[in-house]
Coordinates of C-alpha atoms and ligand atoms in Angstrom, one line a residue:
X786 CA 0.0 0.0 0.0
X787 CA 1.3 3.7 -1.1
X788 CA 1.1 6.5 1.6
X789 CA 2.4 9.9 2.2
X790 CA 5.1 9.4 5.2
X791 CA 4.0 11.7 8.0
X792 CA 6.4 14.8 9.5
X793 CA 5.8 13.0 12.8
X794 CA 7.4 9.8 14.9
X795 CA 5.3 7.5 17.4
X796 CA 6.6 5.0 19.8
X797 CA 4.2 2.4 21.1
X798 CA 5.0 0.8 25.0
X799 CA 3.5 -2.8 24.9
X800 CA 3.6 -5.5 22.3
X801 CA 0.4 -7.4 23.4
X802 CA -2.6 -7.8 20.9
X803 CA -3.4 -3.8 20.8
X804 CA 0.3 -2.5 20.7
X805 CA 0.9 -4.8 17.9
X806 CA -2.3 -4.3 16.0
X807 CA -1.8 -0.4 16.4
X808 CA 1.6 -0.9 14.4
X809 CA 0.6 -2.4 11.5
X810 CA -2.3 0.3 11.5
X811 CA -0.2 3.1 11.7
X812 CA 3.2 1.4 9.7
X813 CA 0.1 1.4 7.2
X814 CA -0.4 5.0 6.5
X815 CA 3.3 5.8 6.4
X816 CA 3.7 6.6 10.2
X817 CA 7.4 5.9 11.4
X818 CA 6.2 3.6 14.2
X819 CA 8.5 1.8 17.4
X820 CA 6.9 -1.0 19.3
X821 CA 9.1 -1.3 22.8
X822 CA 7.9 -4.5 24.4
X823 CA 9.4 -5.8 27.9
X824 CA 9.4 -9.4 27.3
X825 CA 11.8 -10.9 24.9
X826 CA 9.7 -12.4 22.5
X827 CA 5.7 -11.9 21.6
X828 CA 4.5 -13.8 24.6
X829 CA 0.9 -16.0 25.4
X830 CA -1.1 -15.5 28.2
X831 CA -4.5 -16.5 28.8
X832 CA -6.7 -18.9 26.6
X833 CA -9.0 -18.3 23.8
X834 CA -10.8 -14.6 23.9
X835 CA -14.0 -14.6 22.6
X836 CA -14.2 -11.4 20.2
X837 CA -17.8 -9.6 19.4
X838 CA -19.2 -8.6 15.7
X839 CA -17.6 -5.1 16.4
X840 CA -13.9 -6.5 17.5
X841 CA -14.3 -8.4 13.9
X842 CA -15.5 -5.4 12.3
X843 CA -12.2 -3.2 13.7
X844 CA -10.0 -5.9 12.3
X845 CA -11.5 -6.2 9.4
X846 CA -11.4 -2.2 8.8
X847 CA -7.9 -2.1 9.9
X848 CA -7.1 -4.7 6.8
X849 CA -5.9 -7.3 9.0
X850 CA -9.1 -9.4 9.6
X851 CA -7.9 -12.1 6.4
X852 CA -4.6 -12.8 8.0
X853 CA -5.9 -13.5 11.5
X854 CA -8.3 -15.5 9.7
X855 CA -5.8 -18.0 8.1
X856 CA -4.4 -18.5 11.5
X857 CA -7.8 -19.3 12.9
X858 CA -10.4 -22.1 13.2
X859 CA -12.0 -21.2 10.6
X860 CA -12.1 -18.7 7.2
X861 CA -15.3 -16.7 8.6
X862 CA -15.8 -15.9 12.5
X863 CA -18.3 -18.6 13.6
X864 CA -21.3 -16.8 15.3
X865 CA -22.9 -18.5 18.1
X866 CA -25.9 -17.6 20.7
X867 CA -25.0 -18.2 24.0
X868 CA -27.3 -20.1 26.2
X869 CA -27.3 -19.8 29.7
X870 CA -28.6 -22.3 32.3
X871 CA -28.5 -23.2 36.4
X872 CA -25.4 -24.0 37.6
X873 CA -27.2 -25.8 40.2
X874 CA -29.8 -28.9 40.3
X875 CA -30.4 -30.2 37.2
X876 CA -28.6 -27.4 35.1
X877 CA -32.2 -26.0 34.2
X878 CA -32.4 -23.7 30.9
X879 CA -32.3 -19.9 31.8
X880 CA -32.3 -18.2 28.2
X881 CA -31.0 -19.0 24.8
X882 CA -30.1 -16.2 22.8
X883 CA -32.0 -15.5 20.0
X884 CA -30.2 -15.2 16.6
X885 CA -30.4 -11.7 14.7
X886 CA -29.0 -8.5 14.8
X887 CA -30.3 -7.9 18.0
X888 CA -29.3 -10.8 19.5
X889 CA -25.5 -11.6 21.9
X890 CA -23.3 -13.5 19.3
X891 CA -20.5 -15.0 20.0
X892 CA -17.4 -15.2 17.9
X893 CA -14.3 -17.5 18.7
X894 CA -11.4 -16.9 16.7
X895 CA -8.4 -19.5 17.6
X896 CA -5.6 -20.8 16.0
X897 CA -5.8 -24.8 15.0
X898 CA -3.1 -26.3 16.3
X899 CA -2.0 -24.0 19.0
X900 CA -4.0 -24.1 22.2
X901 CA -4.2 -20.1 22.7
X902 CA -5.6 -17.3 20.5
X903 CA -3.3 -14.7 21.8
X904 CA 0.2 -15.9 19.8
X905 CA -2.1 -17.1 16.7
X906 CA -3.4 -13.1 16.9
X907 CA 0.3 -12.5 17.0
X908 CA 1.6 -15.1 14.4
X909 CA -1.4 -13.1 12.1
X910 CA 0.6 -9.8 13.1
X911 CA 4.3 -10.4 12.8
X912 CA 5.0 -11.0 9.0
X913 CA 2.5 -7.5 8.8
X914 CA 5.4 -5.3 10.2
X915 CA 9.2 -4.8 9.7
X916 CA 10.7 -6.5 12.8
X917 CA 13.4 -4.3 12.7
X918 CA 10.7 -1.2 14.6
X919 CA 9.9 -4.2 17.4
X920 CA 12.5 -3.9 20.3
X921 CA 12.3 -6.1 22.8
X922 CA 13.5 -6.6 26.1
X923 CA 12.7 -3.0 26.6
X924 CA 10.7 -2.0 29.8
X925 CA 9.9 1.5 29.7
X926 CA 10.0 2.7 34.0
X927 CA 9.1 6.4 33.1
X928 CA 8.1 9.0 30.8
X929 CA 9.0 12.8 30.4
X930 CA 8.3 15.8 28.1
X931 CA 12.0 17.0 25.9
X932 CA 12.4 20.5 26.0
X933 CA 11.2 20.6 22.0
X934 CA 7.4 19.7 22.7
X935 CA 8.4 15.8 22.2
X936 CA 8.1 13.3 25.0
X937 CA 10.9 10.6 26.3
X938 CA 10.6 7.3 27.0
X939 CA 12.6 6.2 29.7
X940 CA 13.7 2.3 29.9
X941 CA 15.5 -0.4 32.4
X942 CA 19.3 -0.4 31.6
X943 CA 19.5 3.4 30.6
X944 CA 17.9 3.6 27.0
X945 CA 16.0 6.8 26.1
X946 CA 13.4 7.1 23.6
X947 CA 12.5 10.4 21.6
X948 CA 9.3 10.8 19.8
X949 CA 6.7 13.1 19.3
X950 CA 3.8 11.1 20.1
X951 CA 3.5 8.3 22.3
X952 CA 1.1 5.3 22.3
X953 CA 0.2 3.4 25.8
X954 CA -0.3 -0.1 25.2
X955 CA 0.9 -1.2 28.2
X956 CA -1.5 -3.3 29.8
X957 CA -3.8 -3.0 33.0
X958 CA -0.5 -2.2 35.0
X959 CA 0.6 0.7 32.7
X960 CA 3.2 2.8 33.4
X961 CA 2.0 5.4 30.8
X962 CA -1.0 5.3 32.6
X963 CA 0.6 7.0 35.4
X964 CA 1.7 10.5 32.9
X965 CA -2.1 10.7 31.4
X966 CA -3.7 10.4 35.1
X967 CA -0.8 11.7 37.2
X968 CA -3.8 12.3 40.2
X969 CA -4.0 8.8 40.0
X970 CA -7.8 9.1 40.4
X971 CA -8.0 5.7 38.7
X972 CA -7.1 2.7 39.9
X973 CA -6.3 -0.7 39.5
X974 CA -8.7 -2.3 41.7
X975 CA -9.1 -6.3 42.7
X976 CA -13.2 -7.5 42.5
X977 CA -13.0 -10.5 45.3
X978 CA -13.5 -12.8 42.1
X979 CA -11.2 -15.6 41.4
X980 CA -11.5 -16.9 37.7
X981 CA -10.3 -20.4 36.9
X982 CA -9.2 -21.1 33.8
X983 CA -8.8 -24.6 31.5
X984 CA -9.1 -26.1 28.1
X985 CA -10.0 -30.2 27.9
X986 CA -11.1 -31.9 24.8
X987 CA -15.2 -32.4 24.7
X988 CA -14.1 -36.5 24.5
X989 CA -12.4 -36.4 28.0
X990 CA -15.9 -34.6 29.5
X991 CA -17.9 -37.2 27.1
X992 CA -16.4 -40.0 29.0
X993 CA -16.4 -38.3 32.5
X994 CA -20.0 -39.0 31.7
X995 CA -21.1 -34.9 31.1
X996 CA -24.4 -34.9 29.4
X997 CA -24.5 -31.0 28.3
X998 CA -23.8 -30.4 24.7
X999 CA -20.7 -28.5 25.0
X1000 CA -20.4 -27.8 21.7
X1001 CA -23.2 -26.0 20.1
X1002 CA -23.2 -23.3 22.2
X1003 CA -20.9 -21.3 24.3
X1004 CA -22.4 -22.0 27.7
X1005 CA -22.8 -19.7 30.6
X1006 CA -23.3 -21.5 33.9
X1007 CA -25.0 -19.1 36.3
X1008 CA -25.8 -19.4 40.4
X1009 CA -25.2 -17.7 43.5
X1010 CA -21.8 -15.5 43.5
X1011 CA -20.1 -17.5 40.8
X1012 CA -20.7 -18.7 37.3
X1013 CA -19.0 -20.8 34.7
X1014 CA -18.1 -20.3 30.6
X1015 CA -17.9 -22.8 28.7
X1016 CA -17.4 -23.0 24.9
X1017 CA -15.6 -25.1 21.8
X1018 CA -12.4 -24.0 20.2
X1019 CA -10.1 -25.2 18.1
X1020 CA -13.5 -26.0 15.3
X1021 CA -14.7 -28.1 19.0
X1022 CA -11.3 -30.1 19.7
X1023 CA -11.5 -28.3 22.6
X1024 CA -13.9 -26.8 25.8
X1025 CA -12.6 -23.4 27.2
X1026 CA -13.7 -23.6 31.0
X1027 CA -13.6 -20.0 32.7
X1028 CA -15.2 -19.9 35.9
X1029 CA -15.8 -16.9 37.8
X1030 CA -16.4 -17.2 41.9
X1031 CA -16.9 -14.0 44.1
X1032 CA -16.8 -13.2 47.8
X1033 CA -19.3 -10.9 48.0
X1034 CA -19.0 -9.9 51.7
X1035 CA -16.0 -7.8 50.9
X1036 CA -16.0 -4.6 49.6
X1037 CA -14.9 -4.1 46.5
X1038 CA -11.5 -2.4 46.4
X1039 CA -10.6 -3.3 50.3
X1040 CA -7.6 -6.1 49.3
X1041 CA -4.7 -5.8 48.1
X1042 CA -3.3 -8.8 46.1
X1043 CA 0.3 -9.2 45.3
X1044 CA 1.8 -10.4 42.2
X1045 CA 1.1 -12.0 40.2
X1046 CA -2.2 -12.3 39.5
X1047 CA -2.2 -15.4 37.5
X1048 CA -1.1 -18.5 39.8
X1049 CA -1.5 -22.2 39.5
X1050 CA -4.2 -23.8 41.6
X1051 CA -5.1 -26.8 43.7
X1052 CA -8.4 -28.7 41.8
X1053 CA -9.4 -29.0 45.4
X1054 CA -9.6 -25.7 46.1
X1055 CA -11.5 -25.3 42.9
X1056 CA -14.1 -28.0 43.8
X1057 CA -14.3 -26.6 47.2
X1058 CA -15.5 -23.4 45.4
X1059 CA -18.1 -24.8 43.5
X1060 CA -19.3 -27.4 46.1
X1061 CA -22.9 -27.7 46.1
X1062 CA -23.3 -27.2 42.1
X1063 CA -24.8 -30.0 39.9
X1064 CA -23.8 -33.1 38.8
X1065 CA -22.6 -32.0 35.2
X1066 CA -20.7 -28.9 36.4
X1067 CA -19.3 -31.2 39.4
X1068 CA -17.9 -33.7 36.9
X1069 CA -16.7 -31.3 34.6
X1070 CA -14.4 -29.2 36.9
X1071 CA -13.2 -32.5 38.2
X1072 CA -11.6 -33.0 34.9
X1073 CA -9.5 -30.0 35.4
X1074 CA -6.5 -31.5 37.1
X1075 CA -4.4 -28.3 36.9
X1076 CA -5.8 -25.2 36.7
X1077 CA -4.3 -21.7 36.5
X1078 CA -6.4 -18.8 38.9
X1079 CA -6.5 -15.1 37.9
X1080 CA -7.8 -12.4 40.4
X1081 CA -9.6 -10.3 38.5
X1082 CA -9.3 -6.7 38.8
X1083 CA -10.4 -3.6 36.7
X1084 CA -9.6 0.3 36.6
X1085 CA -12.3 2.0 38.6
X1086 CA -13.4 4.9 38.5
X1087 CA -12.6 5.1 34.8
X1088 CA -10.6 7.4 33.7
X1089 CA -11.8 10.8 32.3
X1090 CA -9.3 11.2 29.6
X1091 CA -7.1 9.0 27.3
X1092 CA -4.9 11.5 26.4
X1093 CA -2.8 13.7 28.0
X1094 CA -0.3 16.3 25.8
X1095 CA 1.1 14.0 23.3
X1096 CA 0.4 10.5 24.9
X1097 CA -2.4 8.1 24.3
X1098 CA -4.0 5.0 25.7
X1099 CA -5.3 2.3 24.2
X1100 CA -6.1 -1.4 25.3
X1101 CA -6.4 -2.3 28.6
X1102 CA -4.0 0.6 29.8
X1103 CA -7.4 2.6 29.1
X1104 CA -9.7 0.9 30.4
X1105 CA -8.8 -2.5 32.1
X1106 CA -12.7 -4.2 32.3
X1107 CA -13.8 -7.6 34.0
X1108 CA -13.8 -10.3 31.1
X1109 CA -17.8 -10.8 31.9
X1110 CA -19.0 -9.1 27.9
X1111 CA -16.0 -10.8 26.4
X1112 CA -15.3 -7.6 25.5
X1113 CA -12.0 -6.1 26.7
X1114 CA -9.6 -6.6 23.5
X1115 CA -12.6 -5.6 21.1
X1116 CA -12.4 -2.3 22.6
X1117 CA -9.2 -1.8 23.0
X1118 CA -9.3 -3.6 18.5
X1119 CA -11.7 -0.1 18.5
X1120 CA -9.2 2.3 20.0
X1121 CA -7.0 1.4 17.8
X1122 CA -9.4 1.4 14.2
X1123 CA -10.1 5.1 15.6
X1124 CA -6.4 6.2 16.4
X1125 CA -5.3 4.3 13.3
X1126 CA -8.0 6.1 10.9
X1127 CA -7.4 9.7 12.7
X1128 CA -3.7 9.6 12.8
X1129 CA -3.6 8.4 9.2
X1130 CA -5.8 10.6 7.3
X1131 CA -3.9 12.3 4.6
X1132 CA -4.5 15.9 6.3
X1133 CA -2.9 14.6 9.6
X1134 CA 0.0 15.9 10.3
X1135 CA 2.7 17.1 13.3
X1136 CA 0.6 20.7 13.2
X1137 CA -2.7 19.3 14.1
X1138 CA -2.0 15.9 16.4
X1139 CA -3.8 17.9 19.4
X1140 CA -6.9 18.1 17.6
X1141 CA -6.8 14.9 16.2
X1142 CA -6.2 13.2 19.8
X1143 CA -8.9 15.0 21.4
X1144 CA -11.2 13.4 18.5
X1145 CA -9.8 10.4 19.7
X1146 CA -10.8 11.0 23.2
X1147 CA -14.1 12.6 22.6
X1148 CA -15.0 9.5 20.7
X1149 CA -13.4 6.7 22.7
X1150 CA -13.7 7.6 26.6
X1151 CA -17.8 7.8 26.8
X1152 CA -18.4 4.5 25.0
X1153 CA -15.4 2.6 26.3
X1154 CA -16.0 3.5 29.9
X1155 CA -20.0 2.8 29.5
X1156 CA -18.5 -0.7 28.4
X1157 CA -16.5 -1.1 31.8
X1158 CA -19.5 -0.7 33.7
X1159 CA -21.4 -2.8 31.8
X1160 CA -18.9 -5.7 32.4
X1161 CA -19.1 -5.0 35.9
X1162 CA -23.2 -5.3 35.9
X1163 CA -23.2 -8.0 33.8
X1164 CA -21.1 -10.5 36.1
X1165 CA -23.7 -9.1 38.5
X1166 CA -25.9 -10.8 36.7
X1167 CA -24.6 -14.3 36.1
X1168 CA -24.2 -14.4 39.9
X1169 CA -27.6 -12.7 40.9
X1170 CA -29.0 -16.2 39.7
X1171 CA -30.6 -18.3 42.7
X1172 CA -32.4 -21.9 42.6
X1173 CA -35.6 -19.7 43.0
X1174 CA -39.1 -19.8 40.6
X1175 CA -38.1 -16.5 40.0
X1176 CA -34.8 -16.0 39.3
X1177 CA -35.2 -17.4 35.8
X1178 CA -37.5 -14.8 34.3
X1179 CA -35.4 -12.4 36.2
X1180 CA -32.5 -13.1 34.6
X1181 CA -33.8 -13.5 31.2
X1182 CA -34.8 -10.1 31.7
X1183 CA -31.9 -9.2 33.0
X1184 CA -29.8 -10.0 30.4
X1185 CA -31.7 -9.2 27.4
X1186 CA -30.0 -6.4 25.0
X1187 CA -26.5 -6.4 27.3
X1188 CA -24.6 -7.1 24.4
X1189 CA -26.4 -4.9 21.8
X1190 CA -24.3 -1.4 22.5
X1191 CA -21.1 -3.8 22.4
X1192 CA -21.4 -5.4 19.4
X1193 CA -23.4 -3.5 17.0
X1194 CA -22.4 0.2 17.2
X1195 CA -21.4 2.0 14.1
X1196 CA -17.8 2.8 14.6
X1197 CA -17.0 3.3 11.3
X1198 CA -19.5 5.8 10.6
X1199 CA -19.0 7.7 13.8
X1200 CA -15.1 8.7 12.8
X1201 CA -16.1 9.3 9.3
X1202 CA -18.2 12.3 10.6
X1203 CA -15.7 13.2 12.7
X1204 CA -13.1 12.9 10.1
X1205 CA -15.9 15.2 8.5
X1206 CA -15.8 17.9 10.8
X1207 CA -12.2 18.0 11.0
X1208 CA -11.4 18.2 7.8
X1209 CA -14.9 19.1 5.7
X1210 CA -15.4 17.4 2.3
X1211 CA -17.6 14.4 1.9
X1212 CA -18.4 11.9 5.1
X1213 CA -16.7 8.6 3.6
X1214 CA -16.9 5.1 4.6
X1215 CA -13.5 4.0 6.0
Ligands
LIG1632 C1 -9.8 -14.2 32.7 C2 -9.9 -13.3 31.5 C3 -10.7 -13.6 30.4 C4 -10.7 -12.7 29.3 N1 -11.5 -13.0 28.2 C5 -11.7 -12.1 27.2 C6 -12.5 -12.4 26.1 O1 -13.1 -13.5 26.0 N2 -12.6 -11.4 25.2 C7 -12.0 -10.2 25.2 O2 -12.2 -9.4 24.4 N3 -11.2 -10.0 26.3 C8 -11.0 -10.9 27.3 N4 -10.1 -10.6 28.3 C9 -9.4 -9.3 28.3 C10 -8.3 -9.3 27.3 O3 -7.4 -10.4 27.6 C11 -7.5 -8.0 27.4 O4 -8.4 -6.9 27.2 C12 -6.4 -7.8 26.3 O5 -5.5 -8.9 26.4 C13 -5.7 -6.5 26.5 O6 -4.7 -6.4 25.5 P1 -3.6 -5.2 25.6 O7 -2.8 -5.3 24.3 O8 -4.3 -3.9 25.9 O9 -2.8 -5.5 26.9 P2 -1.9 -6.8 27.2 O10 -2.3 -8.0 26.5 O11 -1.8 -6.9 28.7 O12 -0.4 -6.4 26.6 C14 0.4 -5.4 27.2 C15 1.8 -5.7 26.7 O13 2.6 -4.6 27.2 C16 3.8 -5.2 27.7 N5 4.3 -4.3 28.8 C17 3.7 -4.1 30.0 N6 4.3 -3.2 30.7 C18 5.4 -2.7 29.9 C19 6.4 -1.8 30.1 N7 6.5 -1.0 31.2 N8 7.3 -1.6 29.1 C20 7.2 -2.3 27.9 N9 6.2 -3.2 27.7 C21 5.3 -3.4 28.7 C22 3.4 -6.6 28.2 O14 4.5 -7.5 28.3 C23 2.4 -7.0 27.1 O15 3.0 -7.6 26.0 C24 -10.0 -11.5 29.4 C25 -9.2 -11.2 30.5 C26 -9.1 -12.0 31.5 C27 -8.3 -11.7 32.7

């Protein structure tokens, strides 16, 4: 692809799924781009992420989606309604999802033979981008402004960065964070909720004598202060189990947990957790001989800007959410689809990066913020579910239209009329 290179240099801190996505973007338009990245190599964590219609539409609008694709499961994202039922008694149905465009769908994108999304997201990315702008091993520790209007990044070991814009991708422990809310009015805070997390082929739960079809439908499990996910990956070689348990006589915010915050766990302590739950849940977390435990935390209260000078968040650095919409990378796929459009719009330039980031900002903090909460409420949800005649239409209720904001907002459109207002001309499709 041709582009006009920009009078302008950006240096992105973070090489997880954001950092690296906001690279190719920007390496795109002719934007001199540095990825600094404190591992040594493009590293997995977690399992499978699920990613919504609007996490595939920012891919796909970014160019990328087709190479993510050939790493993945399959050529198209495979849609599915999730259907929720008891976690309890005899697992009783709660609520199917209806299909439509109204209606939650679910999209699993994972890589065939590798157990984890997050490298096959990276495998899609790599080849995308001159590995010579990638630098590893670098952990920025600070950040400060040059005496020209540029910014420095500060690293272990000595190294300084110069560049005129900086991009946050750091993660939900930033350290960029800490320049763009030096008040620290945000912060990173732990829920009580323990998630753990395990992928077993559906013939290993077949024979454990599970009768729930754990293949058609992503599952969600839901009873008193914890719930369960379950759904296929790998075209249904294999279950993802993510469970979710909360004590909910602590205040949220009162305890500190110390690093890290993914540890191995005990399958006793698990079962302990969920003692009490039915027969099919019961013999399906007794398959999980080893599981890992994340304590879940999110940034609260969110923060009121993105931006501050010439530095920028995106990703969980932003806005760090509980996993309970699946929808934490597909907003931080969106903050990049916005930066990636504004910064590399052919009027963009050194001159006018303030307006352009405060674009960014004005589109990006309301509705990725609203999304935060929503996470919050929706695990709320899941675990507001009790063995009562009640509870079922309750939650059916309850859950009805969660996703739609998520999933089926009009991204594209919104920066083209901003784009629009920027720069006049016609509105176009991006
Ligand atoms: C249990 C659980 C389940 C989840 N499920 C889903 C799901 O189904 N769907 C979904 O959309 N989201 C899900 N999420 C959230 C999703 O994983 C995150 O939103 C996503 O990984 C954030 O990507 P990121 O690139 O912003 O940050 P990260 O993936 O955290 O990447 C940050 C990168 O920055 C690097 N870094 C950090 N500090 C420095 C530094 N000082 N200097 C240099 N480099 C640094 C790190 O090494 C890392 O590579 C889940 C999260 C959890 C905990």
């Amino acid at each position: 692809m041709t582009s006009i290179p920009k009078d302008f240099k950006v240096a992105i801190v973070g090489g997880g799924m954001c950092g690296l996505l906001c690279a190719v973007g920007l390496a795109r338009s002719g934007i001199q781009v540095d990825v600094f990245e404190s591992a040594q190599k493009f590293e997995e964590i977690g399992a499978g992420v699920g990613l919504g219609p609007n996490a595939v539409r920012a891919l796909d609008g970014l160019g990328v989606l087709e190479a993510v694709l050939r790493h993945a499961d399959s050529p198209t994202p495979n849609q599915l309604p999730f259907r929720f039922l008891a976690g309890v008694g005899k697992h009783e149905h709660v609520y199917l999802a209806s299909t439509g465009k109204s209606a939650p769908l679910f999209s699993v994108v994972t890589q065939q033979h590798s157990r984890l999304f997050r490298p096959a997201f990276l495998q899609a990315l790599e080849p995308l981008i001159d590995p010579s702008v990638i630098h590893f091993r670098k952990r920025c520790v600070s950040i400060s402004d040059s005496n020209s209007g540029t910014h420095l990044l500060h690293f272990e070991g000595g190294l300084v960065h110069e560049a005129d814009l900086i991009i946050g991708a750091d993660g939900i422990r930033s350290v960029i964070r800490s320049f763009v809310d030096p008040e620290k009015s945000s912060r990173v805070v732990y829920v009580n909720s323990i998630s753990y997390r395990s992928l077993l082929p559906p013939q290993l739960l077949d024979h454990a004598g599970v009768k729930t079809d754990l293949t058609t439908h992503p599952l969600c499990w839901v009873g008193e202060d914890k719930h369960l996910i379950t759904y296929p990956v790998q075209a249904n070689k294999m279950i993802n189990i993510v469970t979710c348990s909360t004590n909910s006589q602590v205040p949220v915010g009162s305890v500190t947990v110390p690093l890290p915050w993914s540890r191995p766990a005990s399958q006793d302590e698990m079962l302990e957790v969920y003692s009490g739950w039915g027969d099919d849940a019961t013999t399906l977390l007794k398959q999980i001989k080893n599981p890992s435990k994340w304590f879940l935390h999110y940034l609260h209260p969110p923060l009121k800007s993105y931006v501050r000078r010439k530095v920028v968040l995106v990703g969980d650095a932003a806005h760090a959410m509980l996993p309970h919409l699946a929808a934490g990378v597909g907003q931080g796929f969106e903050d990049v689809f916005v930066l990636c459009k504004l910064l590399g719009h052919p009027q963009t330039n050194a001159a006018n990066l303030d307006v352009i980031l405060e674009a960014y900002n004005n589109i990006r903090v309301p509705r990725a913020n609203m999304i935060i909460q929503r996470s919050f409420d929706m695990g709320k949800i899941y675990q507001g579910y009790r063995d009562t005649e009640d509870s079922t239409p309750e939650t059916q209720r309850r859950l009805m239209g969660m996703w739609e904001p998520v999933w089926h907002h009009d991204l594209a459109r919104e920066v083209a009329s901003v784009v629009k207002d920027i720069y006049g001309g016609q509105e176009s499709s991006l």
